[in-house]
Amino acid sequence: MSIPAAPSASDAVIASVAELLAHALELEYASQAHYEQLADSMAVHHNPEVASLFQRLAALSGEHAAEVAARAADMTLPRIPPWAFKWECPDAPEGSDCLDPDVSYRMTTTEAVAVALHNERRGHAYYLHVAASATDAEARTLAAAMATEEAEHVALLEAMLVEAGAPRPAEPEDLDPPHMPA
């Protein structure tokens, strides 16, 4: 059995509110799972501040998923196989395949906020794209509202980065680095 190819750009148009909500729900679940994974990794590597930040981000994604699920409660959402989601990344726009490549177990909270900002900007861009391209007017309106919410998250994270302000101090050499296969 072969797996069908991912949708092309011309096929990547959201056609209904139900389809948009199915994508939004997957996006939030993937985001929550990824932030939980990062939080666990940071905790294992004794980076409690960053672990706590990723736990808060996971909780926020979980809250967003609950909001989307509540909005979709009276609908039958389409079942979309993973390879048929309509976004550019192999994973969700806020998922691990689209993350900034500089994630490290030694990262600071400022760097973690920068990762979250990167993810929120991708989510914002995704909803803007859907708002501009969806074939259903109600889906376009809902996507625009979701883009506005993502823009608020972007602004909040940008403010956190400005507040943090100071550049990262030089790190001491890691005397016991993890084994990283080449």
Coordinates of N, CA and C in Angstrom, one line a residue:
M1 N 0.9 -1.2 0.0 CA 0.0 0.0 0.0 C 0.9 1.2 0.0
S2 N 0.7 2.1 -0.9 CA 1.5 3.4 -1.0 C 0.7 4.5 -0.3
I3 N 1.5 5.4 0.2 CA 0.9 6.6 0.9 C 0.8 7.7 -0.2
P4 N -0.4 8.3 -0.3 CA -0.5 9.3 -1.3 C 0.4 10.5 -1.0
A5 N 0.7 11.2 -2.1 CA 1.5 12.4 -2.0 C 0.8 13.5 -1.2
A6 N 1.5 14.4 -0.5 CA 0.9 15.5 0.1 C 0.2 16.4 -0.9
P7 N -0.8 17.2 -0.4 CA -1.5 18.0 -1.4 C -0.6 19.1 -2.0
S8 N -0.8 19.3 -3.3 CA -0.1 20.4 -3.9 C -0.6 21.8 -3.5
A9 N 0.0 22.8 -3.9 CA -0.4 24.2 -3.5 C -1.8 24.4 -4.0
S10 N -2.2 23.9 -5.2 CA -3.5 24.1 -5.7 C -4.6 23.3 -5.0
D11 N -4.2 22.2 -4.4 CA -5.1 21.4 -3.6 C -5.2 21.9 -2.2
A12 N -4.3 22.7 -1.7 CA -4.2 23.1 -0.3 C -5.2 24.2 0.0
V13 N -6.4 24.1 -0.4 CA -7.4 25.2 -0.1 C -8.4 24.6 0.8
I14 N -8.7 25.2 1.9 CA -9.7 24.8 2.9 C -11.1 25.1 2.3
A15 N -12.0 24.1 2.3 CA -13.3 24.2 1.6 C -14.4 24.4 2.6
S16 N -14.2 24.3 3.9 CA -15.4 24.4 4.8 C -14.9 24.8 6.2
V17 N -15.8 25.2 7.0 CA -15.5 25.5 8.4 C -15.1 24.2 9.1
A18 N -15.8 23.1 8.8 CA -15.4 21.8 9.5 C -14.0 21.4 9.1
E19 N -13.6 21.6 7.9 CA -12.2 21.3 7.5 C -11.2 22.2 8.2
L20 N -11.5 23.5 8.3 CA -10.7 24.4 9.0 C -10.5 24.0 10.4
L21 N -11.6 23.7 11.1 CA -11.6 23.3 12.5 C -10.8 22.0 12.7
A22 N -10.9 21.0 11.7 CA -10.1 19.8 11.8 C -8.6 20.2 11.8
H23 N -8.2 21.1 10.9 CA -6.8 21.5 10.8 C -6.4 22.2 12.1
A24 N -7.2 23.1 12.6 CA -6.9 23.9 13.8 C -6.8 23.0 15.0
L25 N -7.6 22.0 15.1 CA -7.6 21.1 16.2 C -6.3 20.3 16.1
E26 N -5.9 19.8 15.0 CA -4.6 19.0 14.8 C -3.5 19.9 15.1
L27 N -3.5 21.2 14.7 CA -2.4 22.1 15.0 C -2.2 22.3 16.5
E28 N -3.3 22.5 17.2 CA -3.2 22.7 18.6 C -2.8 21.5 19.4
Y29 N -3.3 20.3 19.0 CA -2.9 19.0 19.6 C -1.4 18.8 19.4
A30 N -0.9 19.0 18.1 CA 0.5 18.8 17.8 C 1.4 19.8 18.6
S31 N 0.9 21.0 18.7 CA 1.7 22.0 19.4 C 1.8 21.6 20.9
Q32 N 0.7 21.2 21.5 CA 0.7 20.8 22.9 C 1.6 19.6 23.1
A33 N 1.5 18.6 22.2 CA 2.4 17.5 22.4 C 3.9 17.8 22.3
H34 N 4.2 18.7 21.3 CA 5.6 19.1 21.1 C 6.1 19.9 22.3
Y35 N 5.3 20.8 22.8 CA 5.8 21.6 23.9 C 5.9 20.7 25.2
E36 N 5.1 19.7 25.3 CA 5.2 18.8 26.5 C 6.5 18.0 26.3
Q37 N 6.8 17.6 25.1 CA 8.0 16.9 24.8 C 9.3 17.7 25.2
L38 N 9.2 19.0 24.7 CA 10.3 19.9 25.0 C 10.4 20.1 26.5
A39 N 9.3 20.3 27.2 CA 9.3 20.5 28.7 C 10.0 19.3 29.4
D40 N 9.6 18.1 29.0 CA 10.2 16.9 29.5 C 11.7 16.8 29.3
S41 N 12.1 17.2 28.1 CA 13.5 17.1 27.8 C 14.3 18.1 28.6
M42 N 13.7 19.3 28.8 CA 14.4 20.3 29.6 C 14.5 19.9 31.0
A43 N 13.4 19.3 31.5 CA 13.4 18.8 32.9 C 14.5 17.8 33.1
V44 N 14.6 16.8 32.2 CA 15.6 15.8 32.3 C 17.0 16.4 32.3
H45 N 17.2 17.5 31.6 CA 18.5 18.1 31.5 C 18.7 19.2 32.5
H46 N 17.9 19.2 33.6 CA 18.0 20.1 34.7 C 18.0 21.6 34.2
N47 N 17.0 21.9 33.4 CA 16.8 23.3 32.9 C 15.3 23.6 33.3
P48 N 15.1 23.8 34.6 CA 13.7 23.9 35.1 C 13.0 25.2 34.7
E49 N 13.7 26.3 34.5 CA 13.0 27.5 34.0 C 12.4 27.3 32.6
V50 N 13.2 26.8 31.7 CA 12.8 26.5 30.4 C 11.7 25.4 30.3
A51 N 11.9 24.4 31.2 CA 10.9 23.3 31.3 C 9.5 23.9 31.7
S52 N 9.5 24.8 32.6 CA 8.3 25.5 33.1 C 7.7 26.3 32.0
L53 N 8.5 27.0 31.3 CA 7.9 27.8 30.2 C 7.3 26.9 29.1
F54 N 7.9 25.9 28.7 CA 7.4 24.9 27.8 C 6.1 24.3 28.3
Q55 N 6.1 24.0 29.6 CA 4.8 23.4 30.2 C 3.7 24.4 30.1
R56 N 4.0 25.7 30.4 CA 2.9 26.8 30.2 C 2.5 26.9 28.8
L57 N 3.4 26.8 27.8 CA 3.0 26.9 26.4 C 2.2 25.6 26.0
A58 N 2.5 24.5 26.6 CA 1.7 23.3 26.3 C 0.3 23.4 26.9
A59 N 0.2 24.0 28.1 CA -1.1 24.2 28.7 C -1.9 25.2 27.8
L60 N -1.3 26.2 27.3 CA -2.0 27.2 26.5 C -2.5 26.5 25.2
S61 N -1.7 25.7 24.6 CA -2.1 24.9 23.4 C -3.2 24.0 23.7
G62 N -3.2 23.4 24.9 CA -4.3 22.5 25.3 C -5.6 23.3 25.5
E63 N -5.5 24.5 26.0 CA -6.7 25.4 26.2 C -7.2 25.8 24.8
H64 N -6.3 26.1 23.9 CA -6.8 26.4 22.5 C -7.5 25.3 21.9
A65 N -6.9 24.1 22.1 CA -7.5 22.9 21.5 C -8.9 22.7 22.1
A66 N -9.1 22.9 23.4 CA -10.4 22.8 24.0 C -11.4 23.8 23.4
E67 N -10.9 25.0 23.1 CA -11.8 26.0 22.5 C -12.2 25.6 21.1
V68 N -11.3 25.1 20.4 CA -11.6 24.6 19.0 C -12.5 23.4 19.1
A69 N -12.3 22.5 20.0 CA -13.2 21.3 20.1 C -14.6 21.8 20.5
A70 N -14.7 22.8 21.4 CA -16.0 23.3 21.8 C -16.7 23.9 20.6
R71 N -16.0 24.6 19.8 CA -16.6 25.3 18.6 C -17.1 24.2 17.6
A72 N -16.4 23.1 17.6 CA -16.7 22.0 16.6 C -17.6 21.0 17.2
A73 N -18.1 21.1 18.4 CA -18.9 20.1 19.1 C -20.1 19.7 18.4
D74 N -20.8 20.6 17.7 CA -22.0 20.2 16.9 C -21.7 19.8 15.5
M75 N -20.5 19.7 15.1 CA -20.1 19.4 13.7 C -19.5 18.0 13.6
T76 N -19.6 17.4 12.4 CA -18.8 16.2 12.1 C -17.6 16.7 11.4
L77 N -16.4 16.6 12.0 CA -15.2 17.0 11.3 C -14.7 15.9 10.4
P78 N -14.1 16.3 9.3 CA -13.6 15.3 8.4 C -12.4 14.6 9.0
R79 N -12.2 13.4 8.7 CA -11.0 12.6 9.1 C -10.0 12.8 8.0
I80 N -8.9 13.4 8.4 CA -7.8 13.8 7.5 C -6.6 13.0 7.8
P81 N -6.1 12.1 6.9 CA -4.8 11.4 7.2 C -3.7 12.4 7.3
P82 N -2.7 12.1 8.1 CA -1.6 13.0 8.3 C -0.9 13.6 7.1
W83 N -0.8 12.8 6.0 CA -0.2 13.2 4.8 C -1.1 14.2 4.0
A84 N -2.4 14.3 4.4 CA -3.3 15.1 3.6 C -3.6 16.5 4.2
F85 N -3.0 16.8 5.3 CA -3.2 18.1 5.9 C -2.7 19.2 5.0
K86 N -3.3 20.3 5.0 CA -3.0 21.4 4.0 C -2.2 22.5 4.6
W87 N -0.9 22.2 4.8 CA 0.1 23.1 5.3 C 1.4 22.7 4.7
E88 N 2.3 23.6 4.7 CA 3.6 23.4 4.1 C 4.5 22.5 4.8
C89 N 4.5 22.4 6.1 CA 5.4 21.6 6.8 C 4.9 20.1 6.8
P90 N 5.8 19.2 6.9 CA 5.4 17.8 7.1 C 4.5 17.6 8.3
D91 N 4.8 18.4 9.3 CA 4.1 18.4 10.6 C 3.2 19.7 10.6
A92 N 2.5 19.9 11.7 CA 1.7 21.1 11.8 C 2.6 22.4 11.8
P93 N 2.0 23.5 11.4 CA 2.8 24.8 11.4 C 3.5 25.1 12.8
E94 N 2.9 24.6 13.9 CA 3.5 24.9 15.2 C 4.2 23.6 15.7
G95 N 4.5 22.7 14.9 CA 5.0 21.4 15.3 C 6.5 21.3 15.1
S96 N 7.1 20.2 15.5 CA 8.5 20.0 15.5 C 9.2 20.2 14.2
D97 N 8.6 19.8 13.1 CA 9.3 19.9 11.8 C 9.5 21.4 11.4
C98 N 8.8 22.3 12.0 CA 8.9 23.7 11.6 C 9.6 24.5 12.6
L99 N 10.1 23.9 13.7 CA 10.8 24.6 14.7 C 12.1 25.2 14.3
D100 N 12.4 26.3 15.0 CA 13.8 26.9 14.8 C 14.8 25.7 15.2
P101 N 15.8 25.6 14.3 CA 16.7 24.5 14.6 C 17.7 24.7 15.8
D102 N 17.6 25.8 16.4 CA 18.5 26.0 17.5 C 18.0 25.6 18.9
V103 N 17.1 24.6 18.9 CA 16.6 24.1 20.2 C 17.7 23.3 20.8
S104 N 18.0 23.6 22.1 CA 19.1 22.9 22.8 C 18.6 22.7 24.2
Y105 N 19.1 21.7 24.8 CA 18.8 21.4 26.2 C 19.4 22.5 27.1
R106 N 20.3 23.3 26.6 CA 20.9 24.3 27.4 C 20.3 25.7 27.1
M107 N 19.2 25.8 26.4 CA 18.7 27.0 26.0 C 18.2 27.8 27.2
T108 N 18.1 29.1 27.0 CA 17.6 30.0 28.0 C 16.1 30.3 27.8
T109 N 15.4 30.9 28.8 CA 14.0 31.2 28.6 C 13.8 32.1 27.4
T110 N 14.8 33.1 27.2 CA 14.7 34.0 26.1 C 14.7 33.2 24.8
E111 N 15.6 32.2 24.7 CA 15.6 31.4 23.4 C 14.4 30.6 23.3
A112 N 13.8 30.1 24.4 CA 12.6 29.3 24.3 C 11.4 30.2 23.9
V113 N 11.4 31.5 24.3 CA 10.4 32.4 23.9 C 10.5 32.7 22.4
A114 N 11.8 32.7 21.9 CA 12.0 32.9 20.5 C 11.5 31.8 19.7
V115 N 11.7 30.5 20.2 CA 11.1 29.4 19.5 C 9.6 29.5 19.4
A116 N 9.0 29.8 20.6 CA 7.5 29.9 20.6 C 7.1 31.0 19.6
L117 N 7.8 32.1 19.6 CA 7.5 33.2 18.7 C 7.5 32.7 17.2
H118 N 8.6 32.0 16.9 CA 8.7 31.4 15.5 C 7.4 30.6 15.2
N119 N 7.0 29.8 16.2 CA 5.9 28.9 15.9 C 4.6 29.7 15.8
E120 N 4.4 30.7 16.6 CA 3.2 31.5 16.6 C 3.1 32.3 15.2
R121 N 4.3 32.8 14.8 CA 4.3 33.5 13.5 C 3.9 32.5 12.4
R122 N 4.3 31.3 12.4 CA 3.9 30.3 11.4 C 2.4 30.0 11.5
G123 N 1.9 29.9 12.7 CA 0.5 29.7 12.9 C -0.3 30.9 12.3
H124 N 0.1 32.1 12.6 CA -0.5 33.3 12.1 C -0.5 33.3 10.6
A125 N 0.6 33.0 10.0 CA 0.8 33.0 8.6 C -0.2 32.0 8.0
Y126 N -0.3 30.8 8.6 CA -1.2 29.8 8.1 C -2.6 30.3 8.1
Y127 N -3.1 30.8 9.2 CA -4.5 31.3 9.2 C -4.7 32.5 8.3
L128 N -3.7 33.3 8.1 CA -3.9 34.4 7.1 C -4.0 33.8 5.7
H129 N -3.2 32.8 5.4 CA -3.4 32.1 4.1 C -4.8 31.5 3.9
V130 N -5.3 30.8 5.0 CA -6.6 30.2 4.9 C -7.6 31.3 4.7
A131 N -7.5 32.4 5.5 CA -8.5 33.6 5.4 C -8.5 34.1 3.9
A132 N -7.4 34.1 3.3 CA -7.3 34.6 1.9 C -7.7 33.6 0.8
S133 N -7.6 32.3 1.1 CA -7.8 31.3 0.1 C -8.9 30.4 0.2
A134 N -9.5 30.3 1.4 CA -10.6 29.3 1.6 C -11.8 29.6 0.6
T135 N -12.4 28.5 0.2 CA -13.5 28.7 -0.8 C -14.8 29.0 -0.1
D136 N -14.9 28.8 1.2 CA -16.1 29.0 1.9 C -16.0 30.4 2.7
A137 N -17.0 31.3 2.5 CA -16.9 32.6 3.2 C -16.8 32.5 4.7
E138 N -17.6 31.6 5.3 CA -17.6 31.4 6.8 C -16.2 30.9 7.2
A139 N -15.6 30.0 6.5 CA -14.3 29.5 6.8 C -13.2 30.7 6.7
R140 N -13.4 31.5 5.7 CA -12.5 32.7 5.6 C -12.6 33.6 6.8
T141 N -13.8 33.9 7.2 CA -14.1 34.7 8.4 C -13.5 34.1 9.6
L142 N -13.8 32.9 9.8 CA -13.2 32.2 11.0 C -11.7 32.2 11.0
A143 N -11.1 31.9 9.9 CA -9.6 31.9 9.7 C -9.1 33.3 10.0
A144 N -9.8 34.3 9.6 CA -9.3 35.7 9.9 C -9.3 35.9 11.4
A145 N -10.4 35.5 12.1 CA -10.5 35.6 13.5 C -9.3 34.8 14.2
M146 N -9.0 33.6 13.7 CA -8.0 32.8 14.3 C -6.6 33.5 14.0
A147 N -6.4 34.1 12.9 CA -5.2 34.9 12.6 C -5.0 36.0 13.5
T148 N -6.1 36.7 13.8 CA -6.1 37.8 14.8 C -5.7 37.3 16.2
E149 N -6.2 36.2 16.6 CA -5.8 35.6 17.9 C -4.3 35.2 17.9
E150 N -3.8 34.6 16.8 CA -2.4 34.3 16.7 C -1.6 35.6 16.7
A151 N -2.0 36.6 16.1 CA -1.3 37.9 16.1 C -1.2 38.5 17.5
E152 N -2.2 38.2 18.3 CA -2.1 38.7 19.7 C -1.1 37.8 20.5
H153 N -1.0 36.6 20.1 CA 0.1 35.7 20.8 C 1.5 36.2 20.3
V154 N 1.6 36.5 19.0 CA 2.9 37.0 18.5 C 3.3 38.3 19.2
A155 N 2.3 39.2 19.4 CA 2.6 40.5 20.1 C 3.0 40.2 21.5
L156 N 2.4 39.3 22.2 CA 2.7 39.0 23.6 C 4.1 38.4 23.7
L157 N 4.5 37.5 22.8 CA 5.8 36.9 22.8 C 6.9 37.9 22.4
E158 N 6.6 38.8 21.5 CA 7.5 39.9 21.1 C 7.8 40.8 22.3
A159 N 6.7 41.1 23.0 CA 6.9 41.9 24.2 C 7.7 41.2 25.3
M160 N 7.6 39.9 25.4 CA 8.4 39.1 26.3 C 9.8 39.2 25.9
L161 N 10.1 39.1 24.6 CA 11.5 39.2 24.2 C 12.1 40.5 24.4
V162 N 11.3 41.6 24.2 CA 11.8 42.9 24.4 C 12.1 43.1 25.9
E163 N 11.2 42.6 26.8 CA 11.3 42.7 28.2 C 12.6 42.0 28.7
A164 N 12.8 40.8 28.1 CA 14.0 40.0 28.5 C 15.3 40.8 28.0
G165 N 15.3 41.3 26.9 CA 16.3 42.3 26.3 C 17.7 41.9 26.3
A166 N 18.3 41.5 27.4 CA 19.7 41.3 27.5 C 20.2 40.1 26.6
P167 N 21.3 40.3 25.9 CA 21.8 39.2 25.1 C 22.3 38.1 26.0
R168 N 22.3 36.9 25.5 CA 22.7 35.7 26.3 C 24.1 35.8 26.7
P169 N 24.4 35.5 27.9 CA 25.8 35.5 28.3 C 26.5 34.3 27.7
A170 N 27.8 34.3 27.6 CA 28.6 33.2 27.1 C 28.4 32.0 28.0
E171 N 28.2 30.9 27.4 CA 28.0 29.6 28.2 C 29.4 29.0 28.5
P172 N 29.4 28.4 29.7 CA 30.7 27.7 30.0 C 30.7 26.4 29.2
E173 N 31.8 25.9 29.0 CA 31.9 24.6 28.2 C 31.2 23.5 28.9
D174 N 30.4 22.7 28.2 CA 29.7 21.6 28.7 C 30.7 20.4 28.9
L175 N 31.0 20.1 30.1 CA 32.0 19.0 30.4 C 31.4 17.6 30.2
D176 N 30.1 17.5 30.1 CA 29.5 16.2 29.9 C 28.4 16.3 28.9
P177 N 28.7 16.6 27.6 CA 27.7 16.8 26.6 C 27.0 15.5 26.3
P178 N 25.8 15.5 25.8 CA 25.1 14.3 25.4 C 25.8 13.6 24.2
H179 N 25.6 12.4 24.1 CA 26.1 11.6 22.9 C 25.2 12.0 21.7
M180 N 25.8 12.6 20.7 CA 25.1 13.0 19.5 C 25.7 12.3 18.3
P181 N 25.0 11.3 17.8 CA 25.5 10.5 16.6 C 25.7 11.5 15.4
A182 N 26.7 11.2 14.7 CA 27.1 12.1 13.5 C 26.2 11.9 12.4

